[in-house]
Short mmCIF file of C-alpha atoms in Angstrom, two decimals:
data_model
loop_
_atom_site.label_atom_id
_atom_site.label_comp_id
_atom_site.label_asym_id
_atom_site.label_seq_id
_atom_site.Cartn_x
_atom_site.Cartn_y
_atom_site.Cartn_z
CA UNK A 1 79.53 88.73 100.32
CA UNK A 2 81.82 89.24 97.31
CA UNK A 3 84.99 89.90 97.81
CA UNK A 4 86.53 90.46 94.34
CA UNK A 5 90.08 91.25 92.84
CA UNK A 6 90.56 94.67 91.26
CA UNK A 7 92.40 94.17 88.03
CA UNK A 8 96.58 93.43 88.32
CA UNK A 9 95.78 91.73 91.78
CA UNK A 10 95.63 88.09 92.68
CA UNK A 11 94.02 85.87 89.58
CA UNK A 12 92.91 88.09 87.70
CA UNK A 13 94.18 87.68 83.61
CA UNK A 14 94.10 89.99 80.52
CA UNK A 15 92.69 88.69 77.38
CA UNK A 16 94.95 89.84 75.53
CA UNK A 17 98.69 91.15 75.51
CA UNK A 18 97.64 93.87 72.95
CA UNK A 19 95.03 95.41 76.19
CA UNK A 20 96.24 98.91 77.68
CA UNK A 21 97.21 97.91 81.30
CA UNK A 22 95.21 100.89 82.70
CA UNK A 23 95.32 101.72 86.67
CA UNK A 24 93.20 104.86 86.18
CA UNK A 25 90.10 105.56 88.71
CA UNK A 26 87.40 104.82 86.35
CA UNK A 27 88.65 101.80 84.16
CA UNK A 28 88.64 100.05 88.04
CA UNK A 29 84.82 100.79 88.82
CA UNK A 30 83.97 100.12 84.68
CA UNK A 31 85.61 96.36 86.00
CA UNK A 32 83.35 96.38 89.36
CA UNK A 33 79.47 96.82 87.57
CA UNK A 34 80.77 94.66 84.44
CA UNK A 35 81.37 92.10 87.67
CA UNK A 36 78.00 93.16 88.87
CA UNK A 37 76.44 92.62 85.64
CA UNK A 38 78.07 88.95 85.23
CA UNK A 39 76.67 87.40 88.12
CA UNK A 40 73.46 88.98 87.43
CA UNK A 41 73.51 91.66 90.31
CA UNK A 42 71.76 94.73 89.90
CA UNK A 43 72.04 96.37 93.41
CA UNK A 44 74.24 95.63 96.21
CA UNK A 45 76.25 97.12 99.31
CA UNK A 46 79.70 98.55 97.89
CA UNK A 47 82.34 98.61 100.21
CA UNK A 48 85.82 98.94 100.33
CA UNK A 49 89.14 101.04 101.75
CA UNK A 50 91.97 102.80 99.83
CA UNK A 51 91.72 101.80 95.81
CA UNK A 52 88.73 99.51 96.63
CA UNK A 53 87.10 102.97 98.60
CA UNK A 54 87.86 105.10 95.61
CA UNK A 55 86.34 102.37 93.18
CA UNK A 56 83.24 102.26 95.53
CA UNK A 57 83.08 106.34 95.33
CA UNK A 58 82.81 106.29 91.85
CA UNK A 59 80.48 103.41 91.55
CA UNK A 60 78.21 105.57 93.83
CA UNK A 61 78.42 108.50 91.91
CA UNK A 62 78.14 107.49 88.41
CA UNK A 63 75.93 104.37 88.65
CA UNK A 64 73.91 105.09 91.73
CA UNK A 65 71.10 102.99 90.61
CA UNK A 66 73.43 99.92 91.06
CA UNK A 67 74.40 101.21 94.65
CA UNK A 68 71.95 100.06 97.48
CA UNK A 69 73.95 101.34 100.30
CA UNK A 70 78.10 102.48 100.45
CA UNK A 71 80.65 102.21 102.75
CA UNK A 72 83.78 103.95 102.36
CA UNK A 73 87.07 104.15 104.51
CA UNK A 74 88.34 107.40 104.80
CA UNK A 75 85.59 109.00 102.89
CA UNK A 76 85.54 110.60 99.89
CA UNK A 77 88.50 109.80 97.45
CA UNK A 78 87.44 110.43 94.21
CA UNK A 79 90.14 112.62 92.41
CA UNK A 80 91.59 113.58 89.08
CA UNK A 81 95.03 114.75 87.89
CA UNK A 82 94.54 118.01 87.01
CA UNK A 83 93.12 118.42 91.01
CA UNK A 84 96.71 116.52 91.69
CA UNK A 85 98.41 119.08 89.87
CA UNK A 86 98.39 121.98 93.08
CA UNK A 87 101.06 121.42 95.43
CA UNK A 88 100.95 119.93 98.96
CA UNK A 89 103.01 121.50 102.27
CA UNK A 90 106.36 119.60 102.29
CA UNK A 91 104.77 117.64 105.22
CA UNK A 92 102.09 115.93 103.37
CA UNK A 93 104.32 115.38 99.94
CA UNK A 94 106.32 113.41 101.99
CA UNK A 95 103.75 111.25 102.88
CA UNK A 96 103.45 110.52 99.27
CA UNK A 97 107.15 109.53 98.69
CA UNK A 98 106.02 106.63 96.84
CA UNK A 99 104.33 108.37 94.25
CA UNK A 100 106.95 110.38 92.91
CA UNK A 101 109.35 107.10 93.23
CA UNK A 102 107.00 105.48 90.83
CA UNK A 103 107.14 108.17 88.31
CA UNK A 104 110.69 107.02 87.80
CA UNK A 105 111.72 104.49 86.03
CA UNK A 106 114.06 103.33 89.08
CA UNK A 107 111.30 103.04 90.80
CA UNK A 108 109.22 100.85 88.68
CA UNK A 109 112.47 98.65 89.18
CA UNK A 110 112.49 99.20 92.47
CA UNK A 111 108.49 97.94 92.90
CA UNK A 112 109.19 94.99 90.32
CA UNK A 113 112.61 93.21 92.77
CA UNK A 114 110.85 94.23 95.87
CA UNK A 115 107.14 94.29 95.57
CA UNK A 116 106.83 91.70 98.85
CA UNK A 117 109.27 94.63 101.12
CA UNK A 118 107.85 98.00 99.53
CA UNK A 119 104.01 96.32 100.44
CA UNK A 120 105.42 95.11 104.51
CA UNK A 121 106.69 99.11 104.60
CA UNK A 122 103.49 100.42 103.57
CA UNK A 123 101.82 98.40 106.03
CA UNK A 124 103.99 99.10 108.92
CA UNK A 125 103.89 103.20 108.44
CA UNK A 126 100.18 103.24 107.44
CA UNK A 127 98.92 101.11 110.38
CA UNK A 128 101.57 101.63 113.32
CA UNK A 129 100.09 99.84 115.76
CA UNK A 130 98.74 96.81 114.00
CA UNK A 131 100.65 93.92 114.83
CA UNK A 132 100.47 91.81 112.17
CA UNK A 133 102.46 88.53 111.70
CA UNK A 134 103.91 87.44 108.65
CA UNK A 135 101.63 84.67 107.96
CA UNK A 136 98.99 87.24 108.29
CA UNK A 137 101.23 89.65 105.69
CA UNK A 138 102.10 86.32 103.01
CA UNK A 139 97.76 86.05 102.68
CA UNK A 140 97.61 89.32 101.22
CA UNK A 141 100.93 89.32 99.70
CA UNK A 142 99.97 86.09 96.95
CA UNK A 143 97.68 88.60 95.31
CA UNK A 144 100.97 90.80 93.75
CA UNK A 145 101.82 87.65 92.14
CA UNK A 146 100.37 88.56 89.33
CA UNK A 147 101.81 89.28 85.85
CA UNK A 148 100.56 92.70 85.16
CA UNK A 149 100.60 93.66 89.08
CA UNK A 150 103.64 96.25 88.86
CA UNK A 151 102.26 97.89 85.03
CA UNK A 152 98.62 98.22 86.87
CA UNK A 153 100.06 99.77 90.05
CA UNK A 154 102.91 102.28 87.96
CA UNK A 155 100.44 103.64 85.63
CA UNK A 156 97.67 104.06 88.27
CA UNK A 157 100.16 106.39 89.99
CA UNK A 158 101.67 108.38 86.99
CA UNK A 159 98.20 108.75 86.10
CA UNK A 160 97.30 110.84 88.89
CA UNK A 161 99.85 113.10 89.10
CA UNK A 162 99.39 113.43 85.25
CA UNK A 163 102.71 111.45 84.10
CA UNK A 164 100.85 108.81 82.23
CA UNK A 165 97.62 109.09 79.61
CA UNK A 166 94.55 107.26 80.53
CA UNK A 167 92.76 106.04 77.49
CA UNK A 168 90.02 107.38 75.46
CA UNK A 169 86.72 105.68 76.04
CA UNK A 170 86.97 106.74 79.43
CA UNK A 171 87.27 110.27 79.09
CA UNK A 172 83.39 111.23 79.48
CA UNK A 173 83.76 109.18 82.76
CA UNK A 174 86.89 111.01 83.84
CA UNK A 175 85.17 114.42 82.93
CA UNK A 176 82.51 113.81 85.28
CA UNK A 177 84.43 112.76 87.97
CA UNK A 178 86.83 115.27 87.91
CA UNK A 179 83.72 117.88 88.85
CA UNK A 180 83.56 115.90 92.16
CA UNK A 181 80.13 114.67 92.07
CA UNK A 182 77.89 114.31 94.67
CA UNK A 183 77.36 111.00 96.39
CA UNK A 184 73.47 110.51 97.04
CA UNK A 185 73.15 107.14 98.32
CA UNK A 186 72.77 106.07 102.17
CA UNK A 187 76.68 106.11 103.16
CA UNK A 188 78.75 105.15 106.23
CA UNK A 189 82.17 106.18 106.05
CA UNK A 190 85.08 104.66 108.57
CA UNK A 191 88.53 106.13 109.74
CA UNK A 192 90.46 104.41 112.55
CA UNK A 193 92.10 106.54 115.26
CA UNK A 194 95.74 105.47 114.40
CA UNK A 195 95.51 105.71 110.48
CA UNK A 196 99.63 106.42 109.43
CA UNK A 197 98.50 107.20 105.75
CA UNK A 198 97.61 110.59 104.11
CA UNK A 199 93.81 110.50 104.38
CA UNK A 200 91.52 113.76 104.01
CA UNK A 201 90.03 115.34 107.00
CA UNK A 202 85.72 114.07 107.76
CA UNK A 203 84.79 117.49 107.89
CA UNK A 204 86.09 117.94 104.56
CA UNK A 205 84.41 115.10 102.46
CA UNK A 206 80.80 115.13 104.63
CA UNK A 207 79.04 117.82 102.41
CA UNK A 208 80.02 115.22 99.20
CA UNK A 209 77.85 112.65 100.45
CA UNK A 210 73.66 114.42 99.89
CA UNK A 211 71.72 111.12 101.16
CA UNK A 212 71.77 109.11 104.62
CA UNK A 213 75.11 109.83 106.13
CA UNK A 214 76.98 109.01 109.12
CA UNK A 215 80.58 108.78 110.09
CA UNK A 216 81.97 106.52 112.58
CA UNK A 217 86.08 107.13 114.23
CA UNK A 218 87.36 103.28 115.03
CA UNK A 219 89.39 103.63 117.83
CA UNK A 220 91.49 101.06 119.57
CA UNK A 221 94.62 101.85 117.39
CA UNK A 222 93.12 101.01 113.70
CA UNK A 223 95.21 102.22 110.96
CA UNK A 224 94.85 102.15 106.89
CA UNK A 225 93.73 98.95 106.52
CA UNK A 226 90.27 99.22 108.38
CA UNK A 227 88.43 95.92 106.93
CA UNK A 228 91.02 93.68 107.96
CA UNK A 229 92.23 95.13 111.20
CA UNK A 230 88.73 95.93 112.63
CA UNK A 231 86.79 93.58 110.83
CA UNK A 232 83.79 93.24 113.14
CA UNK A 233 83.14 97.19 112.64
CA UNK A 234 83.75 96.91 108.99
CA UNK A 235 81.09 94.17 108.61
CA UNK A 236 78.69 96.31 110.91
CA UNK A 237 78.97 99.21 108.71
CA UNK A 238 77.33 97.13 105.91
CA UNK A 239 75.10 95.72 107.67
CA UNK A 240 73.40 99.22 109.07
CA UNK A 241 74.35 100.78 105.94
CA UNK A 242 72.15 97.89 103.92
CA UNK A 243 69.36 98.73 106.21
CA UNK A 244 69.61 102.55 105.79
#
């Protein structure tokens, strides 16, 4: 099992200062199969939840031939910004609060002096009944220590609402994906029964997925962040999904 960075997390480095730091959708699964193609990979199980569930959509989608088997939490995430241009009810824009914080530049300010608290709140409203201890919180935490962390995280989310460009030689990529393509290969998506943060409807997402499909409701109060607070299922899912 590989369990990698995405780019602005943990160790991960630029070359070069001159490099676009780039958050959009696609530029983060280009990273994933150039990973795949350095260790000399060309299928495997791609899983993942929230950015690493989006990545894992798109990876399915555009290079299904590198995709044995996916497993997604919360299904079906692939977006673009002109989809994120049509309003939500007041209800769910409030879920998003952080969003529109980030397309300010307080709020990049904001994310930069408290990176550590805005992460702990996140966790706490997005999994309500995880109690997780802040040894448990510090693990994950290290991987924001990272140079271009805030830069990768602001322009991934002024992207998507259409507040920051993405660049050019992934606009036939973004074109595509922006149709919603179809996801043919044998998938397993997760949601737990206590998940605090926006996440589509199954019933909504199933038709995306054309090949071997199943969904599978965690229960037990699991919130957002599925892998790590109901590990055991997690695992499972790649397992049966690798032997669809």
């Amino acid at each position: 099992m590989i369990i990698p960075y995405l780019r602005g997390y943990g160790a991960t480095r630029f070359l070069s200062q001159e490099t676009v730091r780039n958050g959009q959708q696609s530029a983060l699964a280009v990273d994933m199969i150039a990973l795949l193609d350095a260790l000399g990979i060309q299928r495997a199980v791609i899983a993942g939840y929230d950015w690493g569930a989006r990545t894992a959509n798109i990876m399915a989608a555009l290079w299904p031939e590198r995709c044995k088997a996916l497993v997604s939490v919360s299904g079906y995430l692939i977006g673009s910004p002109e989809a994120n241009k049509v309003p939500l009810p007041p209800r769910a824009e409030l879920a998003w609060w952080y969003q529109f914080y980030f397309a300010t530049s307080r709020g990049r300010a904001g994310y930069e002096a408290y990176r550590r608290d805005f992460a702990k709140l996140i966790w706490q409203t997005a999994s309500p009944r995880w109690d997780f201890d802040d040894a448990t919180f510090e693990r994950s935490a290290q991987a924001f220590d990272n140079p271009d962390h805030v830069s990768i995280v602001i322009h991934n989310y002024r992207w998507r609402i259409g507040l920051a460009q993405g660049e050019q030689q992934y606009d036939e990529l973004e074109q595509r994906l922006a149709e919603a393509p179809s996801i043919r290969v044998p998938t397993i998506t997760l949601e737990g029964d206590a998940n605090g943060a926006p996440h589509p409807d199954p019933a909504s997402y199933a038709g995306r997925f054309t090949g071997r499909y199943a969904h599978r409701l965690i229960k037990g109060g699991i919130g957002h962040n599925l892998p790590q607070e109901a590990p055991r299922e997690f695992a499972q899912a790649v397992i049966d999904a690798d032997a669809a």
